Amino acid sequence: MPPGARQPADADPIVGIDLGTTNSLVAFCRPEGGGTPEILPDSAGRSLVPSVVRYGVGGTPEAVGAAARELAVEFPERTLHSVKRLMGRSRADAERTGDLAYLPYRVVEGPNRTARIELPPAGEGVGGRVLSPQEVSAVVLRALREQASAALGVPVRRAVVTVPAYFDDAQRQATRDAGRLAGLEVVRIVNEPTAAALAYGIGLGRRREETIAVFDLGGGTFDVSILRVTPRDAAAGGGGAADTDFFQVLATAGDTHLGGDDVDRLLVGLFASEISAQAGRELSFPPATRQALRRLAEQAKIRLSEQETASVRIDTGGGAAYERTVTRGEFERLIGPWADRALECCSRALRDARLKPGEVDRVVMVGGSTRIPLVRRRVGELFGAEPYTALNPDEVVALGAAVQGAILQGRLGDMLLLDVIPLSLGIETVGGAVAKIIMKNSTVPTQASEMFSTSVDGQTSIKLQVLQGEREMAADCRSLGTFHLAGIPPMPAGIPQVEVRFLIDANGVLNVSAFERRSGKRAALQVVPNHGLTREEVERIEAEALAHARDDMTRHRVADLVANAKLDAKWISDRLAKVGPKLELAYFVDLSRRVEELRALTARAEADWRSVDPNAFHRMKEDLDRASVRMHEVSIAESLREG
Ligand code: AMP
């Protein structure tokens, strides 16, 4: 092959791997995906591979991932998890930081004082095998490599692998070696916070220097990093090719033993003490019971991220049970001090970076525990900015590693620039029509808002479906997500005033919020809308819109007419029922007939929009409106008399 010629990208793909303490993931940017990274799941559709390996009695790997974790309790000394805590470190160092206390297997000192893992003796007089953390990580990496090869249908040999920002040279080198042992060339080691930022397109094609905070709160560890992103051409040395060298870590802080597990423990503590109180004596909970309590606690915690309350019920024997409902407020009071610990780390990192919270432009959320609403709120308050939560917090690091892989393959040059909105964005309205709120080709950042109302009397919740595309009906557009604005007090249809605001920031992240003015209720959704479309796809969507333009317009018009005609018919027949006896009989009969005719036509239009002539439909509705004027006059006169 002549020098400089580009290989077809899929022939030798560079995947992105998040090699985590608890879980690992692999992702890839398909060339046809327009720069959108996607997770490559295993054959069962699971994306997370637990970073767990079980060794057989002979000292060879016997199970990896979910299969190894499932039986971890049965083989604690042979099931190796959290080896990332030992990578490239000396045993003494790992002991000093308290990591060894959390590991159920034996950690011994190897050559150059490195931390090694000793498996239990293989038999009488036969010592246990001693493994390096790199070897164990290699087993996980090999599983990810095989998973990626199967998903892509080609052998995978190259990867970008992420590490925490605070990893030193030895820890980075150990990660590279683990890759080599797994048959992977680690073409780049990337800091996890940098990867998280890349997943949101931060640093791609920007013109302005930005300061980013990445808040990574997982199951067992917490890291916060403050990064400076310098645009390519402004960075010293330039370097030419698109690269990520311009993410500079200004400061990191964290706590290697702070995470969602602590929240589970707090809830277990609450339940355990109340169960004891109910029993009237201090109960001791055997490990299996504690484990069951932990699982219930975690489930309750996860429910409380979505709901205002979570209930648990535990049989306490002899027909008795402990039943408990935890409210969001109570939960937040319980975990407040825990959240404070993470926020104190943020303040420390800001101090180290010599920055005030307001000087941080963007905050990116990573790790499962950032789904907790209190965490999001507190982080938002500290930095004075809505944190980025559109991507799955478990996947964002792997997705960013895949973006880095695509950059290294020279592929992101083809990616759509996020500087303009390639397709219009809007919401679904009643009848399945689309109300476009931001038009295609708007430059980012941009924002727009529109007022909406309810379509049914007493409606207390509104479903908002966010759509992308040029067609007039929701079914023909791409749905970007759905959310609900709930808790609206019951009012007649059309009375609530719901302001729907679309805001797209410089990275193309869309924030949609809905605000009901009378009740003050709010709801919001974040999405990354323009990822996932190649130039060809955008062109195809536009061509389709053009081809269907006339039909689509008619359909949209009929949908709007149906919605309005229903409201009118209801409004008028309600009034008719009230003031009918006060009207001349002929007028009453005529108006009733017109209402029925409009209803019949509306029903026909709803069943098949092509079966009606929208102009005739419109005329019939207008005629009824005009004909009903006198009834309204009588109705008003009546109500004045009553009043
Ligand atoms: P990670 O290490 O990033 O995979 O994060 C795992 C942690 O996130 C565990 O403690 C989970 O219990 C927690 N987690 C996952 N989903 C949720 C959720 N919806 N709400 C609260 N915590 C969650």
XYZ file of C-alpha atoms and ligand atoms in Angstrom:
666
model
C 0.000 0.000 0.000
C 1.483 3.407 -0.895
C 2.466 5.524 2.086
C -0.208 7.830 3.357
C -3.082 5.964 1.728
C -5.919 5.541 4.169
C -7.021 2.029 4.948
C -10.716 1.330 4.928
C -11.558 2.205 8.511
C -13.335 -1.022 9.255
C -10.439 -3.215 8.144
C -8.435 -2.391 11.248
C -10.760 -0.595 13.627
C -9.568 1.295 16.682
C -12.040 0.662 19.470
C -12.352 2.617 22.713
C -12.125 0.764 26.009
C -13.067 1.975 29.469
C -11.143 -0.402 31.708
C -12.932 0.290 34.980
C -12.403 -0.767 38.564
C -15.828 -2.428 38.696
C -17.013 -2.615 35.092
C -15.468 -2.271 31.665
C -16.971 -1.358 28.295
C -15.935 -1.240 24.665
C -17.240 1.243 22.087
C -16.655 2.166 18.470
C -17.448 4.992 16.038
C -18.668 3.292 12.872
C -17.588 5.148 9.734
C -21.208 5.237 8.601
C -22.333 6.527 11.975
C -21.362 10.140 11.337
C -19.022 10.270 14.305
C -21.502 8.882 16.800
C -19.858 6.356 19.072
C -21.805 3.301 20.126
C -21.287 0.669 22.768
C -20.513 -2.800 21.395
C -22.537 -5.229 23.511
C -21.898 -8.928 24.024
C -23.978 -11.585 22.290
C -26.567 -11.362 25.066
C -26.906 -7.608 24.518
C -25.121 -6.640 27.740
C -22.840 -3.645 27.466
C -21.073 -3.764 30.845
C -18.440 -6.415 31.414
C -17.746 -6.706 35.146
C -13.956 -6.345 35.649
C -13.888 -9.684 37.448
C -11.915 -12.863 36.691
C -12.222 -16.198 38.456
C -9.222 -18.514 38.387
C -9.465 -22.272 38.552
C -7.705 -24.336 41.181
C -4.854 -24.847 38.718
C -4.389 -21.102 38.404
C -5.836 -20.561 34.928
C -8.712 -18.189 34.193
C -12.001 -20.025 34.467
C -14.626 -17.302 34.099
C -14.670 -13.601 33.286
C -17.213 -10.807 33.560
C -20.759 -11.468 34.733
C -20.116 -15.228 34.987
C -17.222 -14.616 37.392
C -19.049 -12.032 39.450
C -22.143 -14.180 39.943
C -20.197 -16.746 41.940
C -17.839 -14.285 43.654
C -19.266 -14.992 47.102
C -18.595 -18.714 46.698
C -14.981 -18.358 45.591
C -13.819 -15.143 47.267
C -10.105 -15.967 47.170
C -10.071 -17.026 43.547
C -12.399 -14.338 42.209
C -10.346 -11.270 41.460
C -12.054 -7.891 41.224
C -10.876 -4.293 41.546
C -7.365 -5.178 40.303
C -7.250 -1.685 38.817
C -6.519 -0.536 42.360
C -3.224 -2.475 42.153
C -2.094 -1.698 38.596
C 1.470 -0.425 38.462
C 1.660 0.085 42.213
C 3.863 -1.218 44.984
C 2.288 -3.387 47.630
C 3.344 -0.932 50.323
C 1.643 1.915 48.505
C -1.595 -0.030 48.078
C -1.511 -0.881 51.779
C -0.851 2.715 52.793
C -3.916 3.991 50.885
C -6.144 1.387 52.517
C -6.906 -0.447 49.262
C -5.840 -3.858 50.535
C -8.480 -3.832 53.254
C -11.166 -3.944 50.542
C -9.731 -6.915 48.630
C -10.677 -10.435 49.738
C -7.713 -12.059 47.970
C -4.052 -12.152 49.042
C -1.796 -9.379 47.799
C 1.942 -10.084 48.057
C 5.105 -8.278 47.077
C 6.596 -9.157 43.670
C 9.743 -8.031 41.830
C 10.628 -4.357 42.397
C 8.204 -4.308 45.351
C 5.213 -4.451 42.977
C 1.815 -5.636 44.165
C 1.006 -9.191 43.046
C -1.949 -11.413 43.700
C -1.418 -14.837 45.216
C -4.058 -17.463 44.506
C -4.824 -20.099 47.170
C -2.567 -23.186 47.188
C -3.333 -25.477 44.260
C -2.963 -28.604 46.414
C -0.917 -30.307 49.103
C 2.553 -28.689 49.009
C 1.794 -26.791 45.789
C 1.872 -23.018 46.266
C -0.754 -20.778 44.722
C 0.021 -19.052 41.463
C 1.215 -15.455 41.735
C -0.328 -13.100 39.204
C 0.430 -9.555 38.189
C -2.541 -7.152 38.035
C -1.651 -6.699 34.336
C -2.270 -10.391 33.635
C -5.674 -10.245 35.298
C -6.650 -7.046 33.466
C -5.513 -8.708 30.242
C -8.166 -11.389 30.712
C -10.837 -8.674 30.915
C -9.355 -6.842 27.933
C -9.276 -10.034 25.888
C -12.981 -10.596 26.630
C -13.705 -7.036 25.461
C -11.587 -7.536 22.356
C -13.494 -10.716 21.476
C -16.795 -8.992 22.143
C -15.818 -6.120 19.827
C -14.537 -8.476 17.108
C -17.806 -10.398 17.185
C -19.883 -7.211 17.082
C -17.899 -5.679 14.199
C -17.283 -8.890 12.284
C -13.551 -8.172 11.866
C -10.602 -8.926 14.142
C -9.941 -6.069 16.554
C -6.269 -5.431 17.259
C -6.043 -1.781 18.264
C -7.610 0.177 21.075
C -7.657 3.459 22.930
C -7.774 2.681 26.644
C -8.748 5.134 29.359
C -7.145 5.631 32.772
C -7.881 8.005 35.670
C -6.276 11.423 35.261
C -4.159 10.886 38.368
C -2.552 7.634 37.096
C 1.240 7.975 37.088
C 3.623 6.693 34.421
C 3.971 3.263 35.992
C 0.195 2.827 36.161
C -0.191 3.948 32.528
C 2.595 1.620 31.421
C 0.966 -1.260 33.306
C -2.294 -0.555 31.446
C -0.456 -0.611 28.107
C 1.183 -3.926 29.069
C -2.178 -5.414 29.985
C -3.355 -4.507 26.488
C -0.330 -6.167 24.904
C -0.962 -9.347 26.893
C -4.502 -9.326 25.545
C -3.265 -9.049 21.961
C -4.181 -5.380 21.693
C -1.993 -2.533 20.598
C -2.908 0.328 22.913
C -2.572 3.157 20.413
C -3.335 5.817 22.988
C -3.911 6.055 26.709
C -6.504 8.752 27.386
C -7.528 10.317 30.664
C -11.054 9.304 31.657
C -12.252 12.904 32.125
C -10.892 13.834 28.692
C -12.781 10.917 27.173
C -15.976 11.990 28.934
C -15.618 15.502 27.493
C -14.937 14.093 23.998
C -18.108 12.036 24.148
C -19.999 15.337 24.303
C -18.029 16.746 21.380
C -16.208 19.109 23.720
C -12.926 20.157 22.128
C -13.941 19.099 18.617
C -13.751 22.010 16.222
C -14.226 24.686 18.888
C -12.723 28.128 18.618
C -12.723 29.208 22.234
C -10.697 28.060 25.204
C -12.923 26.376 27.758
C -12.690 25.106 31.299
C -14.417 21.819 32.025
C -15.125 19.978 35.249
C -15.682 16.230 35.042
C -17.513 14.843 38.075
C -17.154 11.057 38.195
C -19.041 9.352 41.011
C -19.283 5.595 40.593
C -19.926 2.686 42.921
C -16.737 2.813 44.959
C -14.647 5.760 43.845
C -15.029 9.457 43.210
C -12.866 11.683 41.000
C -13.255 15.255 39.951
C -10.998 16.742 37.300
C -10.700 20.277 36.071
C -9.557 20.455 32.463
C -8.628 23.252 30.140
C -9.524 22.675 26.505
C -7.552 24.796 24.085
C -8.658 24.992 20.436
C -6.369 23.178 18.045
C -4.935 26.156 16.169
C -4.428 28.171 19.348
C -2.528 25.399 21.120
C 1.225 25.634 21.323
C 2.843 23.624 18.558
C -0.474 23.036 16.786
C 0.480 19.541 15.750
C -1.713 19.728 12.677
C -3.825 16.617 12.984
C -6.973 16.613 15.020
C -5.893 15.356 18.393
C -6.732 15.581 22.039
C -3.413 16.913 23.295
C -5.166 20.119 24.099
C -7.000 18.777 27.092
C -4.820 19.893 29.938
C -5.544 18.567 33.409
C -5.398 21.574 35.733
C -6.275 19.715 38.911
C -7.750 16.469 40.131
C -9.161 15.513 43.491
C -11.178 12.607 44.732
C -11.677 9.889 47.218
C -10.833 6.296 46.349
C -13.472 5.099 48.810
C -16.489 7.277 48.128
C -19.360 6.135 45.926
C -22.790 4.618 45.589
C -21.805 1.700 47.831
C -21.734 4.143 50.776
C -25.303 5.177 50.014
C -26.343 1.514 50.036
C -24.627 1.120 53.415
C -26.426 4.182 54.838
C -29.786 2.705 53.831
C -28.829 -0.742 55.186
C -27.922 0.963 58.478
C -31.309 2.685 58.580
C -33.243 -0.511 57.836
C -31.138 -2.644 60.213
C -31.598 -0.282 63.153
C -35.341 -0.052 62.586
C -35.666 -3.836 62.275
C -33.818 -4.159 65.595
C -36.055 -1.514 67.172
C -39.135 -3.349 65.925
C -37.805 -6.598 67.403
C -37.078 -4.828 70.678
C -33.461 -6.011 70.787
C -30.190 -5.507 68.952
C -30.132 -8.027 66.116
C -26.954 -9.234 64.467
C -27.334 -9.759 60.762
C -25.436 -12.684 59.223
C -23.533 -11.906 55.977
C -26.190 -13.453 53.720
C -28.936 -11.309 55.318
C -26.759 -8.223 55.061
C -26.176 -9.009 51.391
C -29.928 -9.294 50.823
C -30.481 -6.022 52.709
C -27.817 -4.372 50.559
C -29.555 -5.457 47.393
C -32.897 -4.099 48.638
C -31.194 -0.871 49.659
C -29.600 -0.416 46.243
C -32.921 -1.057 44.503
C -34.643 1.490 46.742
C -31.875 4.012 46.013
C -32.252 3.530 42.270
C -36.038 3.915 42.477
C -35.596 7.148 44.406
C -33.709 8.598 41.434
C -36.951 8.394 39.455
C -39.697 8.507 42.055
C -40.586 10.522 45.129
C -40.848 7.438 47.353
C -39.566 3.873 47.513
C -40.961 1.095 49.676
C -39.317 -2.033 51.003
C -40.834 -5.034 52.709
C -38.748 -7.594 54.527
C -40.110 -10.743 56.142
C -38.694 -10.880 59.631
C -39.954 -14.373 60.380
C -42.924 -15.733 62.328
C -45.366 -14.025 59.992
C -43.990 -10.580 60.903
C -42.603 -8.121 58.406
C -40.721 -4.841 58.339
C -42.322 -2.391 55.942
C -40.839 0.962 55.202
C -41.419 3.781 52.736
C -38.505 6.144 52.234
C -39.325 9.544 50.772
C -36.995 11.488 48.520
C -36.698 14.214 51.192
C -35.741 11.742 53.900
C -33.264 10.045 51.574
C -31.658 13.360 50.728
C -31.260 14.238 54.402
C -29.646 10.839 55.000
C -27.116 11.187 52.184
C -26.499 14.945 52.483
C -23.191 14.570 54.376
C -22.055 11.971 51.819
C -22.742 14.371 48.949
C -20.894 17.076 50.919
C -17.747 14.957 50.833
C -17.803 14.906 47.024
C -18.488 18.626 46.860
C -15.602 19.364 49.220
C -13.322 17.552 46.759
C -14.673 19.824 44.001
C -13.835 22.901 46.037
C -10.348 21.524 46.632
C -9.806 20.865 42.917
C -11.011 24.372 42.091
C -8.642 25.846 44.663
C -5.748 23.821 43.225
C -6.626 25.034 39.733
C -6.941 28.598 41.116
C -10.442 28.930 39.742
C -13.754 30.125 41.085
C -16.737 27.816 40.483
C -18.261 30.344 38.056
C -15.172 30.133 35.855
C -15.985 26.560 34.872
C -17.835 26.596 31.545
C -19.179 23.056 31.547
C -19.663 20.221 33.979
C -19.779 16.652 32.663
C -21.321 13.912 34.803
C -19.873 10.393 34.775
C -20.644 7.297 36.868
C -23.881 5.641 37.915
C -24.254 7.624 41.145
C -24.610 10.889 39.226
C -28.153 9.740 38.444
C -29.097 10.695 42.005
C -31.085 13.953 41.688
C -29.497 15.437 44.842
C -26.040 14.962 43.326
C -27.051 16.678 40.087
C -28.673 19.530 41.959
C -25.769 20.125 44.332
C -23.212 20.009 41.498
C -25.345 22.422 39.469
C -25.559 24.777 42.442
C -21.831 24.680 43.142
C -20.772 25.422 39.572
C -23.754 27.596 38.701
C -24.299 25.596 35.501
C -26.629 22.807 34.451
C -24.432 19.678 34.341
C -24.269 17.539 31.193
C -26.311 14.393 31.703
C -27.587 13.544 28.221
C -25.365 10.495 27.751
C -25.545 7.358 29.855
C -23.141 8.082 32.742
C -21.889 4.478 32.732
C -21.011 4.649 29.050
C -19.686 8.145 28.535
C -15.990 7.306 29.111
C -15.996 4.373 26.673
C -17.909 6.448 24.107
C -15.286 9.192 24.381
C -12.480 6.653 23.995
C -14.151 5.545 20.757
C -14.276 9.171 19.584
C -10.530 9.388 20.270
C -10.090 6.185 18.238
C -11.972 7.729 15.311
C -9.834 10.873 15.551
C -6.699 8.727 15.379
C -8.106 6.972 12.311
C -8.513 10.381 10.698
C -12.223 9.832 10.425
C -13.762 12.677 12.293
C -12.938 15.047 9.453
C -16.063 13.624 7.823
C -18.177 14.284 10.860
C -20.834 16.920 10.625
C -19.727 20.071 12.288
C -21.871 20.814 15.241
C -21.870 24.496 14.364
C -25.225 24.384 12.611
C -28.315 22.370 13.384
C -28.577 19.988 10.426
C -32.268 19.162 10.943
C -35.136 20.979 12.592
C -36.041 20.203 16.189
C -39.467 20.326 17.719
C -42.082 18.539 19.779
C -45.069 16.365 19.016
C -48.392 18.120 19.452
C -51.863 16.710 19.754
C -52.864 14.551 16.789
C -49.289 13.517 16.029
C -48.248 16.714 14.257
C -44.865 18.366 14.799
C -44.378 21.867 16.123
C -40.895 22.879 14.977
C -39.165 25.036 17.522
C -35.643 25.347 16.149
C -35.305 25.405 12.370
C -32.573 23.549 10.533
C -29.399 25.470 9.728
C -29.740 27.613 12.850
C -26.252 28.322 14.151
C -25.365 27.126 17.619
C -25.641 28.195 20.355
C -29.283 29.025 19.910
C -32.539 29.015 21.814
C -36.230 29.401 21.156
C -39.439 28.887 23.053
C -43.108 28.500 22.330
C -46.288 28.343 24.383
C -48.484 25.259 24.476
C -51.506 24.178 26.467
C -53.498 21.085 27.315
C -56.035 19.490 24.987
C -58.275 17.769 27.535
C -60.124 19.198 30.550
C -58.434 18.449 33.865
C -55.249 17.189 32.216
C -52.548 17.163 34.904
C -49.595 15.870 32.936
C -48.196 16.583 29.504
C -46.014 14.187 27.561
C -43.337 15.924 25.550
C -41.709 14.029 22.749
C -38.653 15.770 21.291
C -38.294 15.231 17.547
C -35.730 15.804 14.858
C -36.534 15.994 11.149
C -38.196 17.947 8.397
C -41.458 16.025 8.054
C -44.725 17.335 9.417
C -45.858 14.276 11.365
C -44.110 12.909 14.430
C -44.202 9.358 13.083
C -41.978 10.418 10.183
C -39.375 12.170 12.359
C -36.712 10.777 14.640
C -37.616 10.749 18.319
C -34.790 12.051 20.509
C -36.512 11.402 23.804
C -39.618 11.831 25.855
C -40.337 13.434 29.191
C -43.365 14.353 31.260
C -44.409 17.577 32.860
C -46.522 16.343 35.752
C -48.315 17.931 38.671
C -50.265 20.540 36.708
C -53.385 21.422 38.740
C -56.584 20.345 36.916
C -57.825 23.159 34.674
C -60.085 23.299 31.619
C -58.347 22.430 28.332
C -56.422 25.331 26.880
C -56.008 27.204 30.157
C -52.578 25.983 31.401
C -49.715 27.963 29.877
C -46.785 25.701 29.162
C -43.633 27.333 27.900
C -41.426 24.846 26.046
C -37.885 26.109 25.653
C -35.181 24.612 23.438
C -31.621 25.638 24.186
C -28.657 24.297 22.225
C -25.240 25.085 23.575
C -21.973 25.398 21.666
C -21.410 21.621 21.733
C -24.757 20.821 20.224
C -26.200 19.558 23.508
C -29.926 20.254 23.558
C -31.692 21.181 26.776
C -35.463 21.057 26.513
C -37.461 22.411 29.406
C -41.168 22.800 29.989
C -42.555 25.290 32.485
C -46.213 25.667 33.425
C -46.663 29.296 34.382
C -49.729 29.073 36.598
C -48.454 26.246 38.794
C -44.710 26.859 38.447
C -44.131 23.163 37.576
C -41.010 22.378 35.584
C -39.479 19.397 33.789
C -36.443 19.061 31.576
C -34.559 16.713 29.295
C -31.051 16.795 27.871
C -30.043 15.151 24.599
C -27.238 15.239 22.075
C -29.341 15.727 18.959
C -27.096 15.977 15.958
C -24.810 13.097 16.603
C -25.593 10.052 14.572
C -26.242 11.538 11.165
C -23.893 11.572 8.232
C -24.106 14.189 5.566
C -25.760 11.589 3.296
C -28.436 10.861 5.882
C -29.228 14.525 6.320
C -29.518 14.858 2.548
C -31.791 11.829 2.365
C -34.047 13.181 5.116
C -34.263 16.536 3.360
C -35.066 14.903 0.017
C -37.812 12.837 1.640
C -39.260 15.918 3.257
C -39.347 17.625 -0.125
C -40.967 14.649 -1.803
C -43.676 14.446 0.841
C -44.031 18.149 1.373
C -47.566 18.547 -0.002
C -48.980 15.437 1.657
C -47.256 16.259 4.906
C -48.621 19.777 4.980
C -52.139 18.489 4.395
C -51.749 15.896 7.090
C -50.407 18.418 9.561
C -53.287 20.759 8.722
C -55.878 18.015 9.155
C -54.290 16.989 12.492
C -54.505 20.583 13.733
C -58.101 20.888 12.474
C -59.082 17.662 14.251
C -57.608 18.924 17.525
C -59.292 22.320 17.267
C -62.613 20.964 16.007
C -62.821 18.595 18.970
C -62.266 21.434 21.407
C -64.833 23.611 19.613
C -67.451 20.885 19.461
C -67.039 20.152 23.154
C -67.092 23.801 24.132
C -70.231 24.505 22.103
C -72.158 21.413 23.132
C -71.384 22.115 26.826
C -72.835 25.603 26.411
C -75.789 24.270 24.423
C -76.649 21.884 27.214
C -76.678 24.802 29.631
C -78.465 27.535 27.724
C -80.422 25.419 25.221
C -83.826 26.114 26.802
C -83.202 29.853 26.407
C -82.682 29.590 22.613
C -85.283 29.557 19.853
C -86.009 25.981 18.942
C -85.005 26.293 15.257
C -81.672 27.864 16.213
C -81.043 25.204 18.857
C -81.784 22.405 16.374
C -79.580 23.981 13.681
C -76.642 24.440 16.047
C -76.965 20.899 17.421
C -76.999 19.534 13.891
C -73.868 21.524 12.967
C -72.029 20.229 16.051
C -72.939 16.658 15.146
C -71.823 17.162 11.543
C -68.488 18.577 12.644
C -68.052 15.678 15.060
C -68.742 13.173 12.311
C -66.287 14.824 9.952
C -63.667 15.016 12.736
C -64.045 11.315 13.406
C -63.630 10.571 9.706
C -60.553 12.799 9.476
C -59.051 11.160 12.507
C -59.536 7.693 11.003
C -58.099 8.679 7.619
C -56.727 12.137 6.950
C -56.946 11.584 3.178
C -60.716 11.100 3.332
C -61.460 14.767 4.024
C -60.973 17.975 2.127
C -59.143 20.224 4.601
C -60.659 23.362 3.062
C -64.192 22.031 3.478
C -63.306 20.876 7.007
C -61.979 24.332 7.839
C -65.118 25.976 6.387
C -67.427 23.752 8.397
C -65.563 24.597 11.599
C -65.610 28.321 10.826
C -69.327 28.216 9.953
C -70.081 26.563 13.270
C -68.018 29.168 15.099
C -69.946 31.930 13.374
C -73.293 30.268 13.942
C -72.569 29.866 17.653
C -72.007 33.592 18.295
C -75.630 34.156 19.298
C -75.587 31.250 21.693
C -72.499 32.707 23.367
C -74.244 36.040 23.710
C -77.195 34.339 25.409
C -74.794 32.314 27.510
C -72.939 35.419 28.683
C -76.185 37.234 29.407
C -77.336 34.222 31.436
C -74.171 34.033 33.452
C -74.333 37.782 34.160
C -77.875 37.377 35.368
C -76.854 34.447 37.561
C -73.778 36.297 38.837
P -20.392 2.887 38.130
O -19.221 2.510 38.998
O -20.202 4.123 37.370
O -20.899 1.746 37.293
O -21.582 3.245 39.146
C -22.219 2.255 39.881
C -22.964 2.891 41.013
O -24.022 3.700 40.488
C -23.587 1.865 41.930
O -23.437 2.265 43.275
C -25.046 1.914 41.526
O -25.895 1.533 42.603
C -25.210 3.375 41.204
N -26.375 3.631 40.352
C -26.667 3.089 39.149
N -27.847 3.559 38.694
C -28.314 4.417 39.632
C -29.502 5.231 39.743
N -30.449 5.238 38.800
N -29.640 6.000 40.862
C -28.706 5.989 41.817
N -27.575 5.252 41.770
C -27.379 4.484 40.685
